[in-house]
Coordinates of C-alpha atoms in Angstrom, one line a residue:
M163 CA -8.1 -37.0 45.3
D164 CA -10.3 -39.7 46.8
T165 CA -11.4 -42.2 44.1
A166 CA -12.9 -44.8 46.5
D167 CA -16.5 -46.0 46.0
R168 CA -16.6 -44.7 42.5
E169 CA -16.7 -46.9 39.4
W170 CA -13.7 -46.6 37.2
R171 CA -12.7 -48.5 34.1
V172 CA -9.3 -48.7 32.4
I173 CA -9.3 -49.2 28.6
R174 CA -6.0 -50.4 27.5
E175 CA -4.2 -49.0 24.5
E176 CA -6.3 -49.0 21.3
S177 CA -5.2 -48.0 17.9
R178 CA -7.7 -45.8 16.1
P179 CA -7.7 -42.7 13.8
G180 CA -7.4 -39.3 15.5
P181 CA -10.9 -38.1 14.9
M182 CA -12.3 -41.3 16.6
Q183 CA -9.9 -40.9 19.6
M184 CA -11.2 -37.3 20.2
A185 CA -14.8 -38.4 19.8
L186 CA -14.3 -41.2 22.3
D187 CA -12.9 -38.8 24.9
E188 CA -16.0 -36.7 24.4
V189 CA -18.3 -39.7 24.7
A190 CA -16.5 -40.9 27.8
A191 CA -17.2 -37.5 29.4
E192 CA -20.9 -37.9 28.7
T193 CA -20.9 -41.4 30.1
A194 CA -19.3 -40.2 33.4
A195 CA -21.7 -37.3 33.7
A196 CA -24.6 -39.6 33.2
G197 CA -23.5 -41.7 36.2
G198 CA -21.6 -44.4 34.2
P199 CA -18.0 -45.4 34.8
R200 CA -15.2 -42.9 34.9
T201 CA -12.5 -43.7 32.4
V202 CA -8.8 -43.9 32.3
R203 CA -7.2 -45.0 29.0
L204 CA -4.1 -45.1 26.9
Y205 CA -4.5 -44.7 23.1
R206 CA -2.5 -44.8 19.9
W207 CA -3.1 -42.6 16.8
E208 CA -3.3 -44.9 13.8
P209 CA -2.5 -43.5 11.3
S210 CA -0.2 -40.8 12.6
C211 CA -2.1 -37.6 13.2
L212 CA -1.6 -33.9 13.6
S213 CA -4.0 -32.7 16.3
L214 CA -4.6 -28.9 16.1
G215 CA -5.3 -26.8 19.1
Y216 CA -8.9 -25.4 19.3
H217 CA -7.8 -21.9 18.3
Q218 CA -5.1 -22.9 15.8
A219 CA -5.2 -21.4 12.3
P220 CA -5.4 -24.1 9.6
D221 CA -2.8 -22.2 7.4
T222 CA -0.1 -23.3 10.0
V223 CA -0.4 -26.8 8.6
D224 CA 1.6 -28.3 5.7
W225 CA -1.4 -30.0 4.2
E226 CA 0.5 -31.4 1.2
W227 CA 3.1 -33.0 3.5
C228 CA 0.4 -34.5 5.7
A229 CA -1.5 -35.9 2.6
R230 CA 1.7 -37.3 1.1
E231 CA 2.8 -39.0 4.3
G232 CA -0.6 -40.3 5.1
V233 CA -0.9 -38.2 8.3
D234 CA -4.4 -37.5 9.5
V235 CA -5.4 -34.0 10.7
T236 CA -8.0 -33.3 13.4
R237 CA -8.7 -30.6 15.9
R238 CA -8.8 -31.0 19.6
P239 CA -11.4 -29.4 21.9
T240 CA -8.5 -28.2 24.0
G241 CA -6.3 -25.2 23.4
G242 CA -2.6 -24.9 22.7
G243 CA -0.6 -25.7 19.6
G244 CA -0.6 -28.6 17.2
I245 CA 0.9 -31.9 18.2
Y246 CA 2.3 -34.5 15.7
H247 CA 1.2 -37.8 17.2
D248 CA 3.4 -40.4 15.5
S249 CA 1.8 -43.9 15.6
V250 CA 5.0 -45.2 17.2
G251 CA 6.6 -42.2 18.8
D252 CA 3.6 -40.9 20.7
L253 CA 1.6 -42.4 23.6
S254 CA -1.6 -40.6 24.6
Y255 CA -3.8 -40.9 27.6
S256 CA -7.1 -39.5 28.9
I257 CA -8.8 -39.3 32.3
T258 CA -12.6 -38.5 32.4
A259 CA -14.7 -38.0 35.5
P260 CA -17.6 -35.8 36.7
R261 CA -16.7 -32.3 37.6
E262 CA -18.1 -32.5 41.1
E263 CA -15.6 -35.3 42.0
L264 CA -12.5 -33.3 40.9
P265 CA -10.7 -30.3 42.5
G266 CA -12.3 -27.0 41.5
G267 CA -9.1 -25.1 41.0
L268 CA -7.4 -25.6 37.6
M269 CA -3.9 -26.0 39.0
D270 CA -5.1 -28.4 41.7
C271 CA -7.0 -30.4 39.2
Y272 CA -4.1 -30.7 36.8
H273 CA -1.8 -31.8 39.6
A274 CA -4.3 -34.4 40.9
L275 CA -4.9 -35.9 37.5
L276 CA -1.2 -36.0 36.6
D277 CA -0.3 -38.1 39.7
P278 CA -0.8 -41.4 37.7
V279 CA 1.1 -40.0 34.8
L280 CA 4.1 -39.2 37.0
D281 CA 3.8 -42.7 38.4
G282 CA 4.0 -44.1 34.9
F283 CA 7.3 -42.3 34.3
S284 CA 8.6 -43.6 37.6
R285 CA 7.7 -47.2 36.7
V286 CA 10.0 -47.0 33.7
G287 CA 12.8 -45.4 35.7
V288 CA 12.6 -41.9 34.2
P289 CA 12.4 -39.1 36.8
V290 CA 10.0 -36.4 35.5
E291 CA 8.8 -33.2 37.1
F292 CA 6.7 -30.1 36.4
V293 CA 8.8 -27.5 34.6
S294 CA 9.9 -25.1 37.4
S295 CA 9.6 -21.9 35.4
E296 CA 8.3 -20.7 32.1
A297 CA 10.6 -21.0 29.0
P298 CA 10.0 -18.7 26.0
A299 CA 8.1 -19.9 23.0
L300 CA 10.1 -21.0 19.9
Y301 CA 7.2 -21.5 17.6
E302 CA 3.6 -20.8 18.8
P303 CA 1.7 -23.1 16.4
A304 CA 3.5 -26.2 17.7
C305 CA 2.5 -27.3 21.2
Y306 CA 5.9 -28.7 22.1
L307 CA 7.6 -25.5 21.1
R308 CA 5.3 -23.1 22.9
A309 CA 6.3 -21.4 26.2
L310 CA 6.6 -24.1 28.9
N311 CA 3.9 -23.8 31.6
P312 CA 4.5 -25.0 35.1
A313 CA 0.8 -26.0 35.4
H314 CA 0.9 -28.8 32.9
D315 CA 4.2 -29.3 31.1
L316 CA 6.4 -32.1 32.3
V317 CA 10.2 -32.3 31.7
V318 CA 12.8 -34.9 32.5
A319 CA 14.4 -34.1 35.8
G320 CA 18.0 -33.0 35.4
D321 CA 17.6 -32.7 31.7
G322 CA 15.0 -30.0 31.5
R323 CA 13.5 -31.0 28.1
K324 CA 9.8 -31.5 27.6
V325 CA 8.5 -35.0 27.5
S326 CA 4.8 -34.6 28.0
G327 CA 2.1 -31.9 27.3
N328 CA -1.3 -32.0 29.0
A329 CA -4.6 -30.2 28.6
Q330 CA -8.1 -30.1 30.0
Y331 CA -11.5 -29.2 28.8
R332 CA -14.6 -29.0 30.9
Q333 CA -18.1 -29.8 29.8
R334 CA -21.0 -28.7 32.0
D335 CA -20.9 -31.9 34.2
A336 CA -17.6 -33.6 33.3
V337 CA -13.9 -33.0 32.9
V338 CA -11.6 -34.5 30.3
Q339 CA -7.8 -34.4 30.7
H340 CA -5.7 -35.7 27.9
G341 CA -2.1 -35.6 27.2
S342 CA 0.7 -36.6 24.9
I343 CA 3.7 -38.6 26.2
T344 CA 6.7 -38.7 23.9
Y345 CA 8.3 -42.1 23.4
S346 CA 10.4 -41.0 20.4
A347 CA 10.7 -37.3 19.5
L348 CA 11.1 -37.7 15.7
A349 CA 12.0 -34.0 15.3
D350 CA 12.0 -33.9 11.5
R351 CA 8.6 -35.4 11.1
H352 CA 7.1 -33.2 13.9
L353 CA 8.4 -30.1 12.2
S354 CA 7.4 -31.2 8.7
A355 CA 3.8 -31.2 9.7
F356 CA 3.8 -27.4 10.0
A357 CA 3.8 -25.0 7.1
D358 CA 6.7 -22.8 8.1
P359 CA 8.1 -23.7 11.6
G360 CA 11.4 -21.8 11.0
R361 CA 13.1 -24.1 13.5
S362 CA 15.7 -26.8 12.9
A363 CA 15.6 -30.4 14.1
A364 CA 18.5 -29.5 16.4
E365 CA 16.5 -26.7 18.0
F366 CA 13.5 -29.0 18.5
A367 CA 15.8 -31.6 20.1
D368 CA 17.1 -28.9 22.5
R369 CA 13.5 -28.4 23.8
V370 CA 11.9 -31.9 23.4
T371 CA 13.1 -35.4 24.4
G372 CA 11.6 -38.9 24.2
L373 CA 11.6 -41.7 26.7
D374 CA 13.7 -43.8 24.3
E375 CA 16.6 -41.5 25.2
H376 CA 16.3 -42.2 28.9
T377 CA 15.2 -45.8 29.3
D378 CA 15.9 -49.2 27.7
A379 CA 12.2 -50.1 28.1
D380 CA 10.6 -50.8 24.7
R381 CA 7.4 -49.2 23.6
D382 CA 5.2 -52.1 24.8
A383 CA 6.8 -52.0 28.2
V384 CA 6.2 -48.3 28.5
V385 CA 2.6 -48.7 27.4
A386 CA 2.1 -51.4 30.1
A387 CA 3.7 -49.2 32.8
F388 CA 1.4 -46.2 32.1
E389 CA -1.7 -48.5 31.8
D390 CA -0.9 -50.0 35.1
A391 CA -0.2 -46.7 36.7
L392 CA -3.6 -45.2 35.5
A393 CA -5.5 -48.3 36.7
A394 CA -3.8 -48.4 40.1
W395 CA -4.4 -44.7 40.7
C396 CA -8.2 -45.2 40.7
D397 CA -8.5 -48.9 41.4
A398 CA -10.0 -49.3 37.9
D399 CA -11.6 -52.5 36.6
E400 CA -10.7 -53.7 33.1
G401 CA -13.2 -52.2 30.8
E402 CA -14.3 -51.6 27.2
W403 CA -16.5 -49.3 25.2
T404 CA -20.2 -50.2 25.0
D405 CA -21.8 -50.6 21.5
D406 CA -23.7 -47.4 22.2
E407 CA -20.6 -45.5 23.0
I408 CA -18.9 -46.6 19.8
S409 CA -22.0 -45.7 17.8
R410 CA -22.2 -42.2 19.3
A411 CA -18.5 -41.7 18.8
R412 CA -18.8 -42.6 15.1
E413 CA -21.6 -40.1 14.8
R414 CA -19.4 -37.5 16.5
V415 CA -16.6 -38.2 14.0
N416 CA -18.8 -37.5 11.0
E417 CA -20.5 -34.5 12.6
K418 CA -17.4 -32.9 14.1
Y419 CA -13.9 -34.4 14.3
A420 CA -13.4 -35.4 10.7
S421 CA -15.5 -32.7 9.1
D422 CA -13.9 -29.9 7.1
E423 CA -16.0 -27.3 9.0
W424 CA -14.3 -28.4 12.3
V425 CA -10.8 -29.2 11.1
H426 CA -10.4 -26.2 8.8
R427 CA -12.3 -23.7 11.0
R428 CA -10.6 -20.3 11.4
P429 CA -10.2 -19.1 15.0
R430 CA -12.2 -16.1 16.0
A431 CA -10.2 -13.0 16.9
R432 CA -9.7 -12.8 20.6
S433 CA -10.5 -9.5 22.4

């Protein structure tokens, strides 16, 4: 994908609550569609957060555990299952650009936008690849335990366990791709966020791995590697949010990402 002659900014890792992180992705898409900078960024969920997939039923969540442990719950605009984003164990990124500048085919678009993510893994010495074939689902409500998809699931080469899940959503004029990169898997906490996963920590560990199992790089070094990989991919300038973007994102949090109507919405039956 040619990113030359287009304005890109990199926003380095920021710690914010989950609803605000989702709102900022949405606002970044509006900025890109309006002719402003395209955005690559890394972000941290603070406090830890369970992000539900767009179609996920709220009764799959252990609400009492989340409240007791101080874990936020929000809902993503992307599909798939829920992801427990630990404030230490998870790294998340997003890439936002106008639709017209990205490949039209979904698979091609995923692969183009995952180039810098794969570079980030390479920079910390962990070989990662697209899963070569589908693996059966272990527990559908949890993203990391759903069937593995060769389009957007990344596994450690030679190990075969998932280390990153990625998703896209498309507005009329812009595309947002965001993803979760597991630094530390924390199986017990991940499973505890769900009401009845019916899977053990050992089964989770057989499917999911974290970078801390494969590299001596600490979290700060991993964050820096992925930030640099994202910035290098599109020759991005150092950037930050405008006051207007922050204001609009806060409005979006109140209207949508932190509202009971959005978070507790029940999915419509699919035909």
